């Protein structure tokens, strides 16, 4: 062990700004009558998402004589939606979440998420509220709003929602040396995600925060589909200065559709040789009981702080990153 | 040779790409919150020296390259090959012009060099950081100028040309930094 590795990687100044930011967020929501809640980090189910990996642990105790697997949550989404179904009204949470297999200059496996839900809000209204929070935290200019399709057309002059567009993106990626990452066998979803990362993201949200709205239906996750245009969903993301800051949905409330998405996730997992994941039955039961019409968003707290203090690496805003934990 | 998954990628790892051994210079995971993770690496191709970027899906495997660095003493050149010897086993290895390339002007007999072997064959020769060589040719220069402003070109016994201060003369041995090709000092 190196002699200095017991020390924190963040400076005291950044840690003070971290505390200020937490206080600021709590005031922001208190003024709007949004209730702060806490939900479990450990649950009997994780997510089925093909690209999210739950870390697990085993627990025992009275009533649990055999070691029982618990999933560290990748986001407090399911539990918070159970609260919404139980009648909580508007809620927010600032919590640690854990995502296995994610380490980089902007990823730490354990990180802090700010997540909130607004019954009665559409995705538009929630984006406006998110913009207000981000602007008050970062003192930045007003946000720009682009649809996913517009963002691609502006950057590449390619329509990501058409089959021809996806084919053109696939060709372009291969020609640009990304042949190790995509080939003919990859889904439209994978092609779009890589093209978004390497072509679109570097061009958006440079000067001002940028909401990318109307994500394609194949990447809807837990968002409802657009009634007027079934090719897109009510999913949006927020980008600023090269960082993906937040992901939000006008939430899917239909339990049948939700169950189908879980099943198709597990089917995709089988195809990729990944373990299938148990489905969170409490969450499905809550959806059946009735999730109020609502919009929700998850925002990376550490990344917000990175922008605030102009950090190049997530280590600069954490006390002890995974390498020192 | 073993395969490496993207999670084993790190600086210095040797992998095969486009039929050529390469060394990883930088590795960064790129991952949208809900999307596929990719590993973006910057690699240097060890034969051509080209630096390129490559992107792989996280979890994919890449063939490793059997590349090792060994330290050998330089012996002599025979017009076609440059010969090196392991000072412990006395085993000898010959490197061709492509492997020696620009390093040949810094090769001094008995100096220990770092040879990069791919499948046992030398593909690169790195001289020591500092070598001492005799000046075979340079203008007499001005007497009394010790500040070394500007300097003058000097040809060394290996044919290398470096800029030296004006007071340095033919027949003197000088120390040169092979990484920058710059004069360091006179050697008494």
Short mmCIF file of C-alpha atoms in Angstrom, two decimals:
data_model
loop_
_atom_site.label_atom_id
_atom_site.label_comp_id
_atom_site.label_asym_id
_atom_site.label_seq_id
_atom_site.Cartn_x
_atom_site.Cartn_y
_atom_site.Cartn_z
CA UNK A 1 0.00 0.00 0.00
CA UNK A 2 1.30 3.45 -0.88
CA UNK A 3 1.88 5.63 2.12
CA UNK A 4 -0.65 8.33 1.14
CA UNK A 5 -3.58 6.14 0.07
CA UNK A 6 -5.35 6.32 3.43
CA UNK A 7 -6.03 10.00 2.75
CA UNK A 8 -9.17 11.35 1.03
CA UNK A 9 -8.91 12.19 -2.68
CA UNK A 10 -11.17 15.27 -2.41
CA UNK A 11 -9.87 18.54 -1.02
CA UNK A 12 -11.48 20.11 2.05
CA UNK A 13 -12.75 22.92 -0.12
CA UNK A 14 -14.58 20.46 -2.38
CA UNK A 15 -15.97 18.56 0.60
CA UNK A 16 -17.36 21.83 1.96
CA UNK A 17 -18.95 22.56 -1.41
CA UNK A 18 -20.38 19.04 -1.33
CA UNK A 19 -22.04 19.78 2.00
CA UNK A 20 -23.30 23.14 0.67
CA UNK A 21 -24.81 21.43 -2.34
CA UNK A 22 -26.64 18.90 -0.19
CA UNK A 23 -28.03 21.72 1.96
CA UNK A 24 -29.05 23.68 -1.11
CA UNK A 25 -30.93 20.70 -2.59
CA UNK A 26 -32.77 20.05 0.66
CA UNK A 27 -33.85 23.70 0.84
CA UNK A 28 -34.93 23.63 -2.81
CA UNK A 29 -37.28 20.70 -2.20
CA UNK A 30 -38.47 21.88 1.22
CA UNK A 31 -39.62 25.13 -0.43
CA UNK A 32 -41.56 23.09 -2.97
CA UNK A 33 -43.16 20.78 -0.42
CA UNK A 34 -41.42 17.72 -1.73
CA UNK A 35 -40.93 15.17 1.04
CA UNK A 36 -37.50 13.69 1.69
CA UNK A 37 -37.65 9.91 2.02
CA UNK A 38 -35.27 7.02 2.57
CA UNK A 39 -35.74 3.60 1.00
CA UNK A 40 -33.67 0.41 1.39
CA UNK A 41 -30.30 -0.02 -0.28
CA UNK A 42 -30.74 -3.80 0.06
CA UNK A 43 -33.69 -5.52 -1.61
CA UNK A 44 -34.72 -9.02 -2.62
CA UNK A 45 -34.65 -8.09 -6.30
CA UNK A 46 -32.53 -5.88 -8.47
CA UNK A 47 -33.05 -4.66 -12.00
CA UNK A 48 -33.47 -6.64 -15.20
CA UNK A 49 -31.78 -3.92 -17.33
CA UNK A 50 -29.31 -5.57 -19.65
CA UNK A 51 -26.70 -2.86 -19.08
CA UNK A 52 -27.03 -2.42 -15.32
CA UNK A 53 -25.43 -4.87 -12.93
CA UNK A 54 -26.49 -5.18 -9.33
CA UNK A 55 -23.90 -6.00 -6.73
CA UNK A 56 -25.26 -8.58 -4.30
CA UNK A 57 -24.62 -9.63 -0.76
CA UNK A 58 -25.85 -12.43 1.47
CA UNK A 59 -27.61 -11.88 4.76
CA UNK A 60 -28.78 -14.16 7.56
CA UNK A 61 -30.73 -13.63 10.75
CA UNK A 62 -33.78 -14.72 12.70
CA UNK A 63 -36.33 -15.83 10.09
CA UNK A 64 -33.56 -16.15 7.49
CA UNK A 65 -31.56 -19.18 8.63
CA UNK A 66 -29.98 -19.77 5.22
CA UNK A 67 -27.87 -17.07 3.60
CA UNK A 68 -30.27 -15.05 1.45
CA UNK A 69 -29.21 -12.97 -1.53
CA UNK A 70 -29.93 -9.26 -1.40
CA UNK A 71 -29.38 -6.84 -4.26
CA UNK A 72 -27.74 -3.49 -3.67
CA UNK A 73 -29.96 -1.05 -5.52
CA UNK A 74 -28.75 0.66 -8.69
CA UNK A 75 -31.35 3.38 -8.08
CA UNK A 76 -34.12 3.80 -5.49
CA UNK A 77 -36.71 3.85 -8.27
CA UNK A 78 -38.82 0.79 -7.45
CA UNK A 79 -39.10 1.53 -3.74
CA UNK A 80 -39.91 5.19 -4.39
CA UNK A 81 -42.65 4.18 -6.83
CA UNK A 82 -44.08 1.91 -4.13
CA UNK A 83 -44.27 4.96 -1.88
CA UNK A 84 -46.00 6.91 -4.66
CA UNK A 85 -48.52 4.10 -5.15
CA UNK A 86 -49.10 4.12 -1.39
CA UNK A 87 -50.02 7.81 -1.57
CA UNK A 88 -46.85 9.67 -0.63
CA UNK A 89 -47.31 12.60 -3.00
CA UNK A 90 -44.15 14.33 -4.25
CA UNK A 91 -40.96 12.76 -2.85
CA UNK A 92 -37.21 13.03 -3.25
CA UNK A 93 -34.26 11.06 -2.01
CA UNK A 94 -30.51 11.58 -1.81
CA UNK A 95 -29.00 8.14 -1.49
CA UNK A 96 -26.05 5.93 -2.19
CA UNK A 97 -26.56 3.51 -5.03
CA UNK A 98 -24.25 0.79 -6.33
CA UNK A 99 -23.55 -0.28 -9.90
CA UNK A 100 -21.21 -3.17 -10.52
CA UNK A 101 -18.72 -3.07 -13.38
CA UNK A 102 -18.61 0.73 -13.68
CA UNK A 103 -15.27 2.39 -12.97
CA UNK A 104 -13.89 5.35 -14.93
CA UNK A 105 -13.00 8.99 -14.55
CA UNK A 106 -16.72 9.67 -14.24
CA UNK A 107 -17.94 6.43 -12.62
CA UNK A 108 -17.45 5.07 -9.13
CA UNK A 109 -19.31 1.81 -8.36
CA UNK A 110 -20.83 3.41 -5.26
CA UNK A 111 -22.15 6.90 -5.85
CA UNK A 112 -24.75 9.40 -4.73
CA UNK A 113 -28.03 9.79 -6.57
CA UNK A 114 -30.61 12.51 -6.27
CA UNK A 115 -33.93 11.10 -7.38
CA UNK A 116 -37.36 12.74 -7.26
CA UNK A 117 -40.93 12.13 -8.37
CA UNK A 118 -43.72 14.57 -9.07
CA UNK A 119 -47.30 13.25 -9.30
CA UNK A 120 -49.30 15.20 -11.87
CA UNK A 121 -46.17 16.44 -13.70
CA UNK A 122 -45.44 15.66 -17.33
CA UNK A 123 -41.85 15.16 -18.50
CA UNK A 124 -41.88 18.81 -19.71
CA UNK A 125 -42.82 20.14 -16.30
CA UNK A 126 -40.25 17.98 -14.57
CA UNK A 127 -37.54 19.14 -16.97
CA UNK A 128 -38.42 22.74 -16.15
CA UNK A 129 -38.06 22.00 -12.44
CA UNK A 130 -34.76 20.15 -13.02
CA UNK A 131 -33.50 23.10 -15.01
CA UNK A 132 -34.37 25.43 -12.14
CA UNK A 133 -32.44 23.23 -9.70
CA UNK A 134 -29.40 22.88 -11.97
CA UNK A 135 -29.29 26.60 -12.71
CA UNK A 136 -29.51 27.49 -9.03
CA UNK A 137 -26.73 24.99 -8.21
CA UNK A 138 -24.36 25.81 -11.04
CA UNK A 139 -25.27 29.42 -11.91
CA UNK A 140 -25.40 28.42 -15.55
CA UNK A 141 -27.35 29.79 -18.52
CA UNK A 142 -30.83 28.58 -19.44
CA UNK A 143 -31.03 25.08 -20.86
CA UNK A 144 -31.50 24.07 -24.44
CA UNK A 145 -34.07 21.44 -25.42
CA UNK A 146 -33.44 19.09 -28.33
CA UNK A 147 -35.24 15.95 -29.34
CA UNK A 148 -33.06 12.87 -29.76
CA UNK A 149 -33.80 13.02 -33.47
CA UNK A 150 -32.86 16.71 -33.73
CA UNK A 151 -29.62 16.12 -31.85
CA UNK A 152 -28.56 13.46 -34.36
CA UNK A 153 -29.68 15.42 -37.39
CA UNK A 154 -27.91 18.55 -36.20
CA UNK A 155 -24.66 16.69 -35.54
CA UNK A 156 -24.62 14.07 -38.28
CA UNK A 157 -27.51 14.84 -40.58
CA UNK A 158 -28.75 11.31 -39.97
CA UNK A 159 -32.23 10.38 -38.72
CA UNK A 160 -31.77 7.93 -35.82
CA UNK A 161 -35.41 6.87 -35.89
CA UNK A 162 -35.33 5.40 -39.40
CA UNK A 163 -33.91 2.00 -40.36
CA UNK A 164 -31.83 3.69 -43.07
CA UNK A 165 -30.48 6.10 -40.46
CA UNK A 166 -29.40 3.28 -38.16
CA UNK A 167 -27.75 1.52 -41.11
CA UNK A 168 -25.91 4.72 -42.03
CA UNK A 169 -24.72 5.15 -38.43
CA UNK A 170 -23.54 1.55 -38.31
CA UNK A 171 -21.54 2.05 -41.53
CA UNK A 172 -20.09 5.29 -40.33
CA UNK A 173 -18.98 3.80 -36.99
CA UNK A 174 -17.27 0.89 -38.73
CA UNK A 175 -15.59 3.26 -41.18
CA UNK A 176 -14.38 5.45 -38.32
CA UNK A 177 -12.61 2.57 -36.61
CA UNK A 178 -15.31 1.47 -34.18
CA UNK A 179 -15.44 -1.95 -35.84
CA UNK A 180 -14.31 -3.51 -32.56
CA UNK A 181 -17.45 -2.18 -30.91
CA UNK A 182 -20.25 -2.65 -33.45
CA UNK A 183 -20.85 -5.00 -36.33
CA UNK A 184 -23.76 -6.32 -38.35
CA UNK A 185 -25.04 -8.41 -35.45
CA UNK A 186 -25.55 -5.51 -33.07
CA UNK A 187 -29.00 -4.15 -32.37
CA UNK A 188 -30.15 -0.68 -33.41
CA UNK A 189 -30.08 0.19 -29.73
CA UNK A 190 -26.35 -0.58 -29.39
CA UNK A 191 -25.53 1.31 -32.59
CA UNK A 192 -27.47 4.35 -31.40
CA UNK A 193 -25.87 4.29 -27.95
CA UNK A 194 -22.35 4.24 -29.35
CA UNK A 195 -23.15 6.91 -31.95
CA UNK A 196 -24.67 9.04 -29.21
CA UNK A 197 -21.52 8.66 -27.08
CA UNK A 198 -18.93 9.29 -29.75
CA UNK A 199 -20.62 11.73 -32.13
CA UNK A 200 -23.52 13.51 -30.47
CA UNK A 201 -22.57 13.92 -26.82
CA UNK A 202 -19.35 15.84 -27.50
CA UNK A 203 -21.32 18.43 -29.50
CA UNK A 204 -24.26 19.12 -27.17
CA UNK A 205 -24.50 20.96 -23.86
CA UNK A 206 -21.16 22.74 -24.22
CA UNK A 207 -22.29 26.26 -23.37
CA UNK A 208 -25.57 25.51 -21.63
CA UNK A 209 -27.27 22.45 -20.15
CA UNK A 210 -29.00 20.41 -22.83
CA UNK A 211 -32.09 18.26 -22.36
CA UNK A 212 -32.35 15.53 -24.96
CA UNK A 213 -36.00 14.49 -25.15
CA UNK A 214 -38.04 11.88 -27.00
CA UNK A 215 -35.61 8.98 -26.65
CA UNK A 216 -36.34 6.16 -29.11
CA UNK A 217 -38.90 3.59 -28.02
CA UNK A 218 -36.16 0.91 -28.04
CA UNK A 219 -34.50 2.81 -25.17
CA UNK A 220 -37.68 3.77 -23.30
CA UNK A 221 -36.66 1.90 -20.12
CA UNK A 222 -39.43 2.86 -17.65
CA UNK A 223 -40.94 5.71 -19.66
CA UNK A 224 -44.32 5.67 -21.34
CA UNK A 225 -44.38 5.70 -25.13
CA UNK A 226 -45.44 8.80 -27.02
CA UNK A 227 -49.08 8.56 -28.06
CA UNK A 228 -48.61 10.66 -31.20
CA UNK A 229 -45.37 9.05 -32.34
CA UNK A 230 -44.84 5.44 -31.28
CA UNK A 231 -41.20 5.57 -32.43
CA UNK A 232 -40.32 7.65 -29.38
CA UNK A 233 -40.89 7.66 -25.64
CA UNK A 234 -41.23 10.20 -22.85
CA UNK A 235 -37.69 9.58 -21.70
CA UNK A 236 -35.20 12.43 -21.49
CA UNK A 237 -31.63 12.96 -20.45
CA UNK A 238 -29.67 15.99 -19.33
CA UNK A 239 -26.16 16.70 -20.60
CA UNK A 240 -23.81 19.49 -19.65
CA UNK A 241 -20.14 20.07 -20.41
CA UNK A 242 -19.54 16.52 -21.54
CA UNK A 243 -21.28 14.82 -18.62
CA UNK A 244 -24.51 12.85 -18.63
CA UNK A 245 -26.17 14.35 -15.56
CA UNK A 246 -29.68 12.99 -15.34
CA UNK A 247 -32.23 10.62 -16.78
CA UNK A 248 -35.96 11.11 -16.44
CA UNK A 249 -39.28 9.65 -17.47
CA UNK A 250 -42.87 10.49 -17.70
CA UNK A 251 -43.42 7.24 -15.93
CA UNK A 252 -44.92 4.12 -17.35
CA UNK A 253 -47.82 3.20 -15.06
CA UNK A 254 -49.19 0.21 -16.97
CA UNK A 255 -48.27 -2.96 -15.02
CA UNK A 256 -48.75 -5.23 -18.07
CA UNK A 257 -46.35 -3.22 -20.22
CA UNK A 258 -43.90 -3.07 -17.35
CA UNK A 259 -44.02 -6.85 -16.93
CA UNK A 260 -43.44 -7.26 -20.67
CA UNK A 261 -40.38 -5.00 -20.54
CA UNK A 262 -38.96 -7.03 -17.65
CA UNK A 263 -39.52 -10.21 -19.63
CA UNK A 264 -37.96 -8.87 -22.80
CA UNK A 265 -34.96 -7.68 -20.73
CA UNK A 266 -34.51 -11.19 -19.37
CA UNK A 267 -34.86 -12.61 -22.86
CA UNK A 268 -32.10 -10.28 -24.07
CA UNK A 269 -30.02 -11.32 -21.06
CA UNK A 270 -30.39 -14.98 -22.05
CA UNK A 271 -29.27 -14.16 -25.60
CA UNK A 272 -26.19 -12.38 -24.29
CA UNK A 273 -25.33 -15.16 -21.85
CA UNK A 274 -26.04 -12.93 -18.85
CA UNK A 275 -27.85 -14.29 -15.79
CA UNK A 276 -31.57 -13.61 -15.75
CA UNK A 277 -32.72 -11.42 -12.91
CA UNK A 278 -35.67 -11.94 -10.59
CA UNK A 279 -38.39 -9.39 -11.11
CA UNK A 280 -39.27 -7.11 -8.20
CA UNK A 281 -42.72 -8.42 -7.28
CA UNK A 282 -43.37 -5.68 -4.72
CA UNK A 283 -42.86 -3.11 -7.45
CA UNK A 284 -45.19 -4.92 -9.87
CA UNK A 285 -47.81 -5.26 -7.14
CA UNK A 286 -47.58 -1.52 -6.47
CA UNK A 287 -48.07 -0.80 -10.18
CA UNK A 288 -51.13 -3.07 -10.18
CA UNK A 289 -52.51 -1.23 -7.16
CA UNK A 290 -52.03 1.97 -9.14
CA UNK A 291 -49.06 4.27 -9.61
CA UNK A 292 -50.33 7.85 -9.85
CA UNK A 293 -49.60 9.66 -13.08
CA UNK A 294 -46.16 11.13 -12.42
CA UNK A 295 -42.77 12.08 -13.78
CA UNK A 296 -39.47 11.16 -12.15
CA UNK A 297 -35.78 11.91 -12.57
CA UNK A 298 -32.48 10.55 -11.30
CA UNK A 299 -29.55 12.94 -11.18
CA UNK A 300 -25.93 12.08 -10.51
CA UNK A 301 -25.04 14.15 -7.47
CA UNK A 302 -21.28 13.58 -7.72
CA UNK A 303 -21.23 14.64 -11.37
CA UNK A 304 -23.15 17.79 -10.53
CA UNK A 305 -20.47 18.55 -7.97
CA UNK A 306 -17.78 17.77 -10.57
CA UNK A 307 -19.22 20.55 -12.73
CA UNK A 308 -19.54 22.91 -9.79
CA UNK A 309 -15.87 22.55 -8.82
CA UNK A 310 -14.60 21.94 -12.40
CA UNK A 311 -13.25 18.49 -11.56
CA UNK A 312 -11.79 16.33 -14.31
CA UNK A 313 -12.06 13.09 -12.35
CA UNK A 314 -14.77 11.83 -10.02
CA UNK A 315 -12.06 11.14 -7.43
CA UNK A 316 -11.81 14.88 -6.88
CA UNK A 317 -15.32 14.98 -5.40
CA UNK A 318 -15.32 11.76 -3.35
CA UNK A 319 -13.77 11.22 0.05
CA UNK A 320 -12.59 7.70 -0.71
CA UNK A 321 -13.17 6.27 -4.21
CA UNK A 322 -13.39 2.50 -4.66
CA UNK A 323 -9.60 2.16 -4.98
CA UNK A 324 -9.26 3.53 -1.45
CA UNK A 325 -12.48 2.21 0.07
CA UNK B 1 -1.27 -16.38 -26.01
CA UNK B 2 -3.96 -15.51 -23.51
CA UNK B 3 -7.01 -13.41 -24.33
CA UNK B 4 -7.74 -10.36 -22.24
CA UNK B 5 -11.20 -9.08 -21.39
CA UNK B 6 -11.73 -5.33 -21.42
CA UNK B 7 -11.73 -5.36 -17.62
CA UNK B 8 -8.10 -6.49 -17.72
CA UNK B 9 -7.10 -3.57 -19.94
CA UNK B 10 -4.55 -1.27 -18.40
CA UNK B 11 -1.68 0.92 -19.43
CA UNK B 12 1.20 -1.18 -20.75
CA UNK B 13 -0.84 -4.28 -21.64
CA UNK B 14 0.20 -5.76 -24.99
CA UNK B 15 -2.59 -6.83 -27.33
CA UNK B 16 -2.94 -7.81 -30.99
CA UNK B 17 -4.82 -5.44 -33.31
CA UNK B 18 -4.91 -5.47 -37.13
CA UNK B 19 -2.34 -8.27 -37.06
CA UNK B 20 0.14 -6.12 -35.21
CA UNK B 21 1.28 -6.16 -31.57
CA UNK B 22 0.19 -3.01 -29.76
CA UNK B 23 0.63 -1.51 -26.32
CA UNK B 24 -2.25 0.13 -24.46
CA UNK B 25 -1.46 3.77 -23.62
CA UNK B 26 -4.81 4.78 -22.12
CA UNK B 27 -8.02 2.98 -21.31
CA UNK B 28 -11.33 4.57 -20.43
CA UNK B 29 -14.75 3.07 -19.93
CA UNK B 30 -17.55 4.95 -21.65
CA UNK B 31 -21.02 4.14 -20.42
CA UNK B 32 -24.35 5.85 -20.81
CA UNK B 33 -26.39 5.46 -17.61
CA UNK B 34 -28.74 2.92 -19.10
CA UNK B 35 -26.74 1.84 -22.11
CA UNK B 36 -24.06 -0.49 -23.34
CA UNK B 37 -20.61 0.08 -21.83
CA UNK B 38 -17.64 0.47 -24.14
CA UNK B 39 -13.90 0.48 -23.54
CA UNK B 40 -12.14 3.20 -25.44
CA UNK B 41 -8.40 2.67 -25.65
CA UNK B 42 -5.50 4.52 -27.15
CA UNK B 43 -2.89 2.08 -28.41
CA UNK B 44 0.51 2.34 -30.00
CA UNK B 45 1.20 -0.13 -32.76
CA UNK B 46 4.61 -1.54 -31.98
CA UNK B 47 5.70 -2.19 -35.58
CA UNK B 48 4.56 1.01 -37.28
CA UNK B 49 4.70 3.21 -34.18
CA UNK B 50 1.28 4.62 -35.06
CA UNK B 51 -1.00 5.70 -32.22
CA UNK B 52 -4.67 4.90 -32.84
CA UNK B 53 -7.92 4.77 -30.89
CA UNK B 54 -10.00 1.64 -30.66
CA UNK B 55 -13.34 0.97 -29.02
CA UNK B 56 -14.56 -2.37 -27.73
CA UNK B 57 -17.76 -3.50 -26.08
CA UNK B 58 -17.13 -3.99 -22.38
CA UNK B 59 -16.74 -7.67 -21.66
CA UNK B 60 -15.34 -8.49 -25.10
CA UNK B 61 -12.00 -10.27 -25.28
CA UNK B 62 -8.95 -9.35 -27.29
CA UNK B 63 -5.99 -11.56 -28.16
CA UNK B 64 -2.89 -10.80 -26.15
CA UNK B 65 0.46 -10.20 -27.86
CA UNK B 66 3.53 -12.16 -26.78
CA UNK B 67 5.66 -9.10 -26.28
CA UNK B 68 8.43 -8.83 -23.70
CA UNK B 69 11.13 -6.30 -22.95
CA UNK B 70 14.60 -7.63 -22.16
CA UNK B 71 17.88 -5.92 -21.38
CA UNK B 72 20.81 -6.88 -23.57
CA UNK B 73 24.29 -5.52 -24.15
CA UNK B 74 25.09 -4.22 -27.63
CA UNK B 75 27.97 -6.08 -29.31
CA UNK B 76 28.50 -5.12 -32.93
CA UNK B 77 26.89 -4.68 -36.32
CA UNK B 78 27.73 -6.77 -39.39
CA UNK B 79 26.22 -4.56 -42.05
CA UNK B 80 22.88 -6.36 -41.95
CA UNK B 81 22.17 -7.14 -38.31
CA UNK B 82 22.89 -5.57 -34.96
CA UNK B 83 23.97 -8.13 -32.40
CA UNK B 84 23.13 -8.09 -28.71
CA UNK B 85 24.02 -10.39 -25.84
CA UNK B 86 22.44 -11.37 -22.56
CA UNK B 87 25.21 -10.67 -20.06
CA UNK B 88 24.09 -13.49 -17.78
CA UNK B 89 23.36 -16.35 -20.17
CA UNK B 90 25.65 -15.09 -22.99
CA UNK B 91 22.83 -15.86 -25.38
CA UNK B 92 22.94 -13.67 -28.48
CA UNK B 93 20.14 -12.09 -30.50
CA UNK B 94 20.33 -10.25 -33.83
CA UNK B 95 18.04 -7.31 -34.61
CA UNK B 96 17.37 -6.12 -38.15
CA UNK B 97 17.35 -2.57 -39.44
CA UNK B 98 13.58 -2.14 -38.95
CA UNK B 99 13.91 -3.02 -35.26
CA UNK B 100 16.98 -0.86 -34.66
CA UNK B 101 15.73 2.02 -36.81
CA UNK B 102 16.61 5.44 -35.35
CA UNK B 103 18.27 3.89 -32.30
CA UNK B 104 21.28 2.74 -34.29
CA UNK B 105 22.98 6.10 -33.97
CA UNK B 106 23.01 5.71 -30.19
CA UNK B 107 24.41 2.19 -29.98
CA UNK B 108 27.64 2.00 -28.02
CA UNK B 109 29.43 -1.32 -27.53
CA UNK B 110 28.71 -2.87 -24.14
CA UNK B 111 25.86 -0.45 -23.40
CA UNK B 112 22.77 -2.21 -22.09
CA UNK B 113 19.74 -1.60 -24.33
CA UNK B 114 16.10 -2.58 -23.97
CA UNK B 115 14.95 -4.90 -26.74
CA UNK B 116 11.27 -5.54 -27.33
CA UNK B 117 10.66 -9.07 -28.57
CA UNK B 118 7.47 -10.19 -30.29
CA UNK B 119 7.19 -13.96 -30.46
CA UNK B 120 10.90 -14.02 -29.63
CA UNK B 121 11.91 -11.69 -32.48
CA UNK B 122 13.24 -8.18 -31.84
CA UNK B 123 10.88 -5.45 -33.06
CA UNK B 124 12.33 -2.49 -31.22
CA UNK B 125 15.61 -1.45 -29.68
CA UNK B 126 15.73 1.34 -27.09
CA UNK B 127 19.17 2.70 -26.20
CA UNK B 128 20.03 3.74 -22.62
CA UNK B 129 18.73 7.23 -21.71
CA UNK B 130 22.29 8.56 -21.73
CA UNK B 131 25.22 7.49 -23.90
CA UNK B 132 28.80 8.70 -24.16
CA UNK B 133 30.22 9.20 -27.62
CA UNK B 134 33.30 10.73 -29.15
CA UNK B 135 33.13 13.77 -31.42
CA UNK B 136 34.65 12.98 -34.83
CA UNK B 137 33.84 16.20 -36.59
CA UNK B 138 32.96 19.77 -35.62
CA UNK B 139 34.05 23.34 -36.42
CA UNK B 140 36.92 24.53 -34.23
CA UNK B 141 34.65 27.24 -32.83
CA UNK B 142 35.64 30.37 -30.97
CA UNK B 143 38.05 30.27 -28.10
CA UNK B 144 36.83 31.77 -24.88
CA UNK B 145 33.14 31.29 -25.58
CA UNK B 146 31.94 29.30 -22.61
CA UNK B 147 28.36 30.46 -22.52
CA UNK B 148 27.47 28.02 -25.27
CA UNK B 149 25.01 30.41 -26.88
CA UNK B 150 23.71 28.94 -30.09
CA UNK B 151 26.27 26.18 -30.24
CA UNK B 152 27.35 24.28 -33.33
CA UNK B 153 26.67 20.88 -34.90
CA UNK B 154 28.99 18.01 -34.03
CA UNK B 155 29.17 14.59 -35.65
CA UNK B 156 29.69 11.68 -33.28
CA UNK B 157 31.49 8.38 -33.89
CA UNK B 158 28.19 6.64 -34.66
CA UNK B 159 27.20 9.26 -37.24
CA UNK B 160 24.70 11.00 -34.94
CA UNK B 161 24.69 14.79 -35.17
CA UNK B 162 23.98 16.87 -32.05
CA UNK B 163 24.29 20.54 -31.18
CA UNK B 164 27.15 21.19 -28.79
CA UNK B 165 28.56 24.34 -27.15
CA UNK B 166 31.25 26.14 -29.12
CA UNK B 167 34.07 25.16 -26.72
CA UNK B 168 33.66 21.41 -27.33
CA UNK B 169 36.28 20.04 -29.72
CA UNK B 170 37.02 17.04 -31.94
CA UNK B 171 38.26 14.03 -29.98
CA UNK B 172 36.32 14.88 -26.84
CA UNK B 173 33.76 12.45 -25.43
CA UNK B 174 30.34 13.91 -24.62
CA UNK B 175 27.26 12.69 -22.80
CA UNK B 176 24.01 12.83 -24.81
CA UNK B 177 20.37 12.33 -23.78
CA UNK B 178 19.11 9.82 -26.36
CA UNK B 179 15.45 10.68 -25.73
CA UNK B 180 15.86 14.29 -26.84
CA UNK B 181 19.09 13.93 -28.81
CA UNK B 182 20.56 16.79 -26.77
CA UNK B 183 24.06 17.38 -25.47
CA UNK B 184 24.32 17.04 -21.68
CA UNK B 185 27.98 17.53 -20.76
CA UNK B 186 31.59 16.78 -21.56
CA UNK B 187 32.99 13.54 -20.18
CA UNK B 188 36.49 13.74 -18.70
#
